[in-house]
Short mmCIF file of C-alpha atoms in Angstrom, two decimals:
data_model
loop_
_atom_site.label_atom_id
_atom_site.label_comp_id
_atom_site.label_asym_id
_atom_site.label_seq_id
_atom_site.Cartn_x
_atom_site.Cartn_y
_atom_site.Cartn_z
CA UNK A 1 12.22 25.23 21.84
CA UNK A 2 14.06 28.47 23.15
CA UNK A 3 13.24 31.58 21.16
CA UNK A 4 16.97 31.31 20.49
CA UNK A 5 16.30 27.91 18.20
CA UNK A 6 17.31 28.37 14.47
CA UNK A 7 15.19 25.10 13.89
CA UNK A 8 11.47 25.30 15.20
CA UNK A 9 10.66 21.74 13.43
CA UNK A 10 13.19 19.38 12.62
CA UNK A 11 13.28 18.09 9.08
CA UNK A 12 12.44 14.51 8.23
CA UNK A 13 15.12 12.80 5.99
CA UNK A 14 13.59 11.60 2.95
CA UNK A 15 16.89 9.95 0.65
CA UNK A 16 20.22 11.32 -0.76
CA UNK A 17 22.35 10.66 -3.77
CA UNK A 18 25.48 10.47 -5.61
CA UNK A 19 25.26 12.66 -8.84
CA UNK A 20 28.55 11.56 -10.45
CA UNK A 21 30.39 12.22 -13.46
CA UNK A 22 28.94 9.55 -15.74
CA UNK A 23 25.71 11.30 -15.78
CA UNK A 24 26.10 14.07 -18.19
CA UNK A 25 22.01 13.80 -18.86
CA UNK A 26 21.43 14.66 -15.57
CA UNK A 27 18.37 16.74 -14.74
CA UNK A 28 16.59 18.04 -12.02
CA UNK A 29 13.07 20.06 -12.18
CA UNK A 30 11.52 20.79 -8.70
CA UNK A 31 8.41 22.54 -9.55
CA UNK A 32 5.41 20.22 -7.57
CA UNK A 33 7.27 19.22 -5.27
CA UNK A 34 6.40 19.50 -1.70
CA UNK A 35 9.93 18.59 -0.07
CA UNK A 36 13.47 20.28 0.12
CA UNK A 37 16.66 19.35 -1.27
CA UNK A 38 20.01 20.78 -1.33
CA UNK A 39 22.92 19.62 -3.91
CA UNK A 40 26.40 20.12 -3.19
CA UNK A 41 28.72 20.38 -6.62
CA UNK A 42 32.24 19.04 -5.94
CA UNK A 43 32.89 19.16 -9.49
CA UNK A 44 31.90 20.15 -13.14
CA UNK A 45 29.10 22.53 -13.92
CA UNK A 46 25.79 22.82 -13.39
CA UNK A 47 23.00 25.28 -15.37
CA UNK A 48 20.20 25.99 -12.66
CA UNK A 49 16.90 28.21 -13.39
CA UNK A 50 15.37 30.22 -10.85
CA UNK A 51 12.32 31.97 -11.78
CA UNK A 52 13.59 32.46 -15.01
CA UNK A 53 16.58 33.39 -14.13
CA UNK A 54 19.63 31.19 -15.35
CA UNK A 55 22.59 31.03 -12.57
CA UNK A 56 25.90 28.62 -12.89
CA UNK A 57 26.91 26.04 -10.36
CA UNK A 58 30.32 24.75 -10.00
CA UNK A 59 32.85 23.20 -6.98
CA UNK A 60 32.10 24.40 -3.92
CA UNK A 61 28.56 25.44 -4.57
CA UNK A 62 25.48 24.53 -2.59
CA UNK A 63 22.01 24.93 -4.35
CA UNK A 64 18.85 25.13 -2.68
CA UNK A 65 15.54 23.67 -4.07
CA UNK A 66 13.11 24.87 -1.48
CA UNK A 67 9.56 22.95 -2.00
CA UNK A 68 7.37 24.24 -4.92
CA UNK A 69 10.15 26.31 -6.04
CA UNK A 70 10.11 27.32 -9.96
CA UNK A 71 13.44 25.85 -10.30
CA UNK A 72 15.29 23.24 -12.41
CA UNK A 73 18.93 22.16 -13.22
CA UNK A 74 20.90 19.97 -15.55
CA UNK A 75 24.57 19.15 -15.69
CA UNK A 76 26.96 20.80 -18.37
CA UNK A 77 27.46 17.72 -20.85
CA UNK A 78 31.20 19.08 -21.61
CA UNK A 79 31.69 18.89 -17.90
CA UNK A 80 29.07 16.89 -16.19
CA UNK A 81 28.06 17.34 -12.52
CA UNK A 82 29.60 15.58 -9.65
CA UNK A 83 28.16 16.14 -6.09
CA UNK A 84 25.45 14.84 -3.70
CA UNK A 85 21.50 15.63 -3.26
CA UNK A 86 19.64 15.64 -0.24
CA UNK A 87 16.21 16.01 -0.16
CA UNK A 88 13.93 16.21 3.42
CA UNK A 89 10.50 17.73 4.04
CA UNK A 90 8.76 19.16 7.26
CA UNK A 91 11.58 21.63 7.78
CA UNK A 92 10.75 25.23 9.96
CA UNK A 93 13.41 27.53 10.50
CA UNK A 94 12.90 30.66 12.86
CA UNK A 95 12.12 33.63 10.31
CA UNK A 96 11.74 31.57 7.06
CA UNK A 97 8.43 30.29 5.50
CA UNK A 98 7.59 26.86 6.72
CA UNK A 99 9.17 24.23 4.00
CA UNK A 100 11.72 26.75 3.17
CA UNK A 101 15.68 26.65 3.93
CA UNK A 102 15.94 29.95 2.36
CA UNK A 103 13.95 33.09 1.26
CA UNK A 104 11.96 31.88 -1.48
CA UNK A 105 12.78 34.94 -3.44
CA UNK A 106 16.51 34.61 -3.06
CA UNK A 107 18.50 33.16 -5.69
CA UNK A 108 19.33 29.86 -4.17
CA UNK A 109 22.97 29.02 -4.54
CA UNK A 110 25.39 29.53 -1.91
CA UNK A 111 29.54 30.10 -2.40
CA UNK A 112 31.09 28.10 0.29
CA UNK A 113 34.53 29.19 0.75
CA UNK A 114 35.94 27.53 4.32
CA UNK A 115 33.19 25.80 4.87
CA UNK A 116 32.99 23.61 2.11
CA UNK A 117 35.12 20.88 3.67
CA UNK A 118 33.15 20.95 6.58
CA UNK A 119 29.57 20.67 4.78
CA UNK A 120 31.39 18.41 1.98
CA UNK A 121 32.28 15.78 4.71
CA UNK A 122 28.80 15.81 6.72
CA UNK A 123 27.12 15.50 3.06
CA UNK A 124 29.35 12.34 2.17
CA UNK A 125 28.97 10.85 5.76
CA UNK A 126 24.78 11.19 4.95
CA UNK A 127 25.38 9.55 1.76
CA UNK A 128 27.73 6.34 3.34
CA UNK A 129 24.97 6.02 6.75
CA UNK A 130 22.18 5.56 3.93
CA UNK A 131 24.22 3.64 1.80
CA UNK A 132 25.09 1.34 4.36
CA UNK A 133 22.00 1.16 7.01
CA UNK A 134 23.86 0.38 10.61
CA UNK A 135 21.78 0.29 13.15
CA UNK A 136 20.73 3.70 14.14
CA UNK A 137 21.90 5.23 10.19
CA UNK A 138 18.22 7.25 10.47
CA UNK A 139 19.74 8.38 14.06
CA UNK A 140 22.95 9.71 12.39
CA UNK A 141 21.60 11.11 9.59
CA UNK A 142 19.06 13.09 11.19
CA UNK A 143 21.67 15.08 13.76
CA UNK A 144 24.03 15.37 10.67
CA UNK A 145 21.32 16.88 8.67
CA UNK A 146 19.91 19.14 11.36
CA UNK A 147 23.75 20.19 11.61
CA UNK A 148 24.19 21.22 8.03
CA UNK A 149 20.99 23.09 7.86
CA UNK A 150 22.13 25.39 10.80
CA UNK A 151 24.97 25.64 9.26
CA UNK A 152 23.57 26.78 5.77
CA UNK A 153 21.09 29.29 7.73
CA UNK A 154 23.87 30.82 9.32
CA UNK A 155 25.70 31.65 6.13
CA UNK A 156 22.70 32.84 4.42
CA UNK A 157 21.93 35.33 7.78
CA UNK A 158 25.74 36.56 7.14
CA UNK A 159 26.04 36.54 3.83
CA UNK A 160 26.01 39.45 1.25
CA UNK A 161 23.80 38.23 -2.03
CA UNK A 162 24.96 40.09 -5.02
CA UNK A 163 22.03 41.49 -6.76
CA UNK A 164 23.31 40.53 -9.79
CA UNK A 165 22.49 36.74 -11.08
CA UNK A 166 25.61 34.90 -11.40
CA UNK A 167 25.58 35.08 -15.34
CA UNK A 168 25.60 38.77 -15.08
CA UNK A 169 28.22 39.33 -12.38
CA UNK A 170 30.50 37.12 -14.45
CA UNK A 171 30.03 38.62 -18.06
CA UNK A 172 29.82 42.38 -16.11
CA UNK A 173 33.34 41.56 -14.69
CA UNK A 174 34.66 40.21 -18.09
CA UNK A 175 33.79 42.90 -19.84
CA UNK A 176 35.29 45.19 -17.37
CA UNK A 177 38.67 43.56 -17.93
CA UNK A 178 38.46 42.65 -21.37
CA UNK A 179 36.95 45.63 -23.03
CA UNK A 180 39.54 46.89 -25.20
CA UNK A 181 39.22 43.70 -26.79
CA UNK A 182 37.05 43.20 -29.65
CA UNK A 183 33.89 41.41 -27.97
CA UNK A 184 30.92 39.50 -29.62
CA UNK A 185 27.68 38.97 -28.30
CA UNK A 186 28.23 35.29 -28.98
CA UNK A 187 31.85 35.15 -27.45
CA UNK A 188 30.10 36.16 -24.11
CA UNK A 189 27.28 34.10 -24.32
CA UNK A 190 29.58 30.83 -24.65
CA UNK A 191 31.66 32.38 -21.51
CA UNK A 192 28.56 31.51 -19.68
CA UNK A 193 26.90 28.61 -21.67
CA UNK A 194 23.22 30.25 -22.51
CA UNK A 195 22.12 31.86 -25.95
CA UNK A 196 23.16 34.95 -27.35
CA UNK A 197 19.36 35.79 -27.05
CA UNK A 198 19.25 34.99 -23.34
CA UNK A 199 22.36 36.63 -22.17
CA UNK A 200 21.39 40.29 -23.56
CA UNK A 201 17.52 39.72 -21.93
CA UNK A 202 18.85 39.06 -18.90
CA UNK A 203 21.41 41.38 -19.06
CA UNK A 204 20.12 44.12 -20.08
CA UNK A 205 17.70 43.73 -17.27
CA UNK A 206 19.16 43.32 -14.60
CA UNK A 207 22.49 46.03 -15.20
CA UNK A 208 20.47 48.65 -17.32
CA UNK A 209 22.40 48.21 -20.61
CA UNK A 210 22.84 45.04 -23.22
CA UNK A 211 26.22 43.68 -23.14
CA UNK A 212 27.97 45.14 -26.43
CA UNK A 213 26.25 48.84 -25.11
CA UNK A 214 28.03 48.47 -21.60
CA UNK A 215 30.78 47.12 -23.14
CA UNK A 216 31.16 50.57 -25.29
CA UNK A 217 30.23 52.75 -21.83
CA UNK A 218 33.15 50.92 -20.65
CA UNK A 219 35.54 52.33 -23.59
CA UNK A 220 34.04 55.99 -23.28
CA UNK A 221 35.15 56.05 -20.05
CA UNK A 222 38.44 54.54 -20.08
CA UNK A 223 38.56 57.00 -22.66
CA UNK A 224 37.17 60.07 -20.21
CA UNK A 225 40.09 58.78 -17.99
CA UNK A 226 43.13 58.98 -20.81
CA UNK A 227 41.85 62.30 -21.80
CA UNK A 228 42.13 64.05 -18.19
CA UNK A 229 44.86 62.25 -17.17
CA UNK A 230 47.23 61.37 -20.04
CA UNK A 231 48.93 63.60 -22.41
CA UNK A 232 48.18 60.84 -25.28
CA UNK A 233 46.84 61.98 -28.58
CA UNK A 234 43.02 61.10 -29.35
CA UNK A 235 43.92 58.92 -32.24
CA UNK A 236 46.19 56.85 -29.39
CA UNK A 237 43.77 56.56 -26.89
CA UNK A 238 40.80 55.15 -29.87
CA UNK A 239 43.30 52.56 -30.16
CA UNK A 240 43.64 51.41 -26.78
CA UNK A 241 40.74 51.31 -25.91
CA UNK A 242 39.79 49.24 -29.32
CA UNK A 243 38.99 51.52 -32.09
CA UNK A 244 41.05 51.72 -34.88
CA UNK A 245 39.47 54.08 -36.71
CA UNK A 246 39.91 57.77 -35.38
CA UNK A 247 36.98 59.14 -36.67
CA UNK A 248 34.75 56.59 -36.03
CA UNK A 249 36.01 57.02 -32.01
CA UNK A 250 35.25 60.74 -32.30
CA UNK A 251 31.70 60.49 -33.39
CA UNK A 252 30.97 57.92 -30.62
CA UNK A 253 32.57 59.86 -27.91
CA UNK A 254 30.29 62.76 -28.74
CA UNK A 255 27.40 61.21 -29.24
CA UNK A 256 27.68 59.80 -26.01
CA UNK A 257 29.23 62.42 -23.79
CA UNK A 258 27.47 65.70 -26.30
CA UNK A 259 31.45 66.95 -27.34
CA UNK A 260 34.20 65.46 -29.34
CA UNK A 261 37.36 63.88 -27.63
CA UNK A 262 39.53 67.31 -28.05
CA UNK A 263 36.92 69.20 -26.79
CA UNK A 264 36.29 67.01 -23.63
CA UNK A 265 39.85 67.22 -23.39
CA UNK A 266 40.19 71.28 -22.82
CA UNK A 267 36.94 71.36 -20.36
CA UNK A 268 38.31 68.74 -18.33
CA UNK A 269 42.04 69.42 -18.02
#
């Protein structure tokens, strides 16, 4: 092959299937294994661990399982998974370890947006060729498969992977939206269906600060912002941004920023 080829080796189809709806025990742990497979989710939620790390799959996502990956999954029993598997083996893509549709260190979920359709429809059209074995189904399957992989390895050469696991971008971005509220530990660990315990390990890991502490860094400066650019009182801005009590806002704000609220106000303005 050209030096131009994305595949070097073309993959040899092993089986897919039909994860549906009425399988809310379903559960997938690919740590021995010496083959890849890819899931599509066209519906309901998945929980997926990567090397510890716990990530949320829902419509429209692919995941990747590359072989002897430290991965596993299991559908949401409030909203089971619905989607299709794929699993083949031999696979060598130009640039990527041998086995591997992806960088093994990569988090291995992908965020189809346009191309969902397109890689929803060559996924079913695997699934109905093995289902129904016409002559030449192994034929069919094959090119479709060798089409969806280039298609994957394109989108992972463009794409932009947040550095963030997906449980962290979410609760990050809640927080920034929601922070005047009053927020829980627990209330965001339910947003994203893991333990309270889990959510501030991983969080606090991978943005610098536990959850309720960046939640606070939020208020001080929303608060930094009101004072420079608002002629509200101090006592009106502790309430906006979710502190009742005055005082209480004052010793916060200068234990975090070194002066109270008034006095921030006069260097700043």
């Amino acid at each position: 092959m050209g030096k131009s080829s994305i595949i070097l080796n073309a993959p040899r189809f092993i089986a897919t299937n039909e994860i549906n709806h009425n399988s809310p025990n379903w559960y997938k742990k690919h740590y021995d294994t010496d083959y890849t497979e890819i899931i599509y989710i066209q519906g309901g939620i998945g929980h997926f661990i990567f090397e510890e790390k716990h990530f949320v799959g829902q419509e429209g996502d692919l995941i990747i399982f590359n072989p002897f990956s430290n991965t596993e999954g299991k559908s949401c029993v409030d909203n089971p998974l619905k989607g299709i598997s794929v699993s083949f083996s031999n696979l060598h893509i130009n640039g990527i370890e041998k086995g591997c549709l992806s960088d093994s260190t990569d988090i291995p979920i992908i965020h189809l947006q346009e191309e969902k359709v397109e890689i929803n429809n060559c996924l079913n059209a695997i699934l109905s060729e093995y289902d129904t074995k016409h002559a030449g189904y192994q034929d069919i399957i094959s090119s479709i498969l060798q089409t969806v992989i280039i298609k994957v390895t394109r989108l992972l050469k463009n794409a932009n992977h947040p550095s963030l696991s997906l449980v962290c971008l979410e609760v990050k971005k809640y927080i920034e939206e929601n922070f005047r509220q009053e927020l829980t530990l627990n209330d965001l660990a339910n947003l994203v269906y893991v333990s309270p315990y889990h959510l501030s390990h991983v969080f606090k890991e991978e943005v610098g600060l536990p959850p309720i502490q960046y939640m606070i860094q939020c208020r001080i400066e929303e608060a930094k912002r009101l004072l420079e650019h608002s002629n509200l009182s101090v006592r009106e801005i502790a309430s906006l941004i979710g502190y009742e009590n005055a005082n209480y806002f004052n010793l916060l704000f200068k234990k975090i920023t070194g002066s109270p609220p008034g006095k921030y106000r006069k260097i700043k303005v």
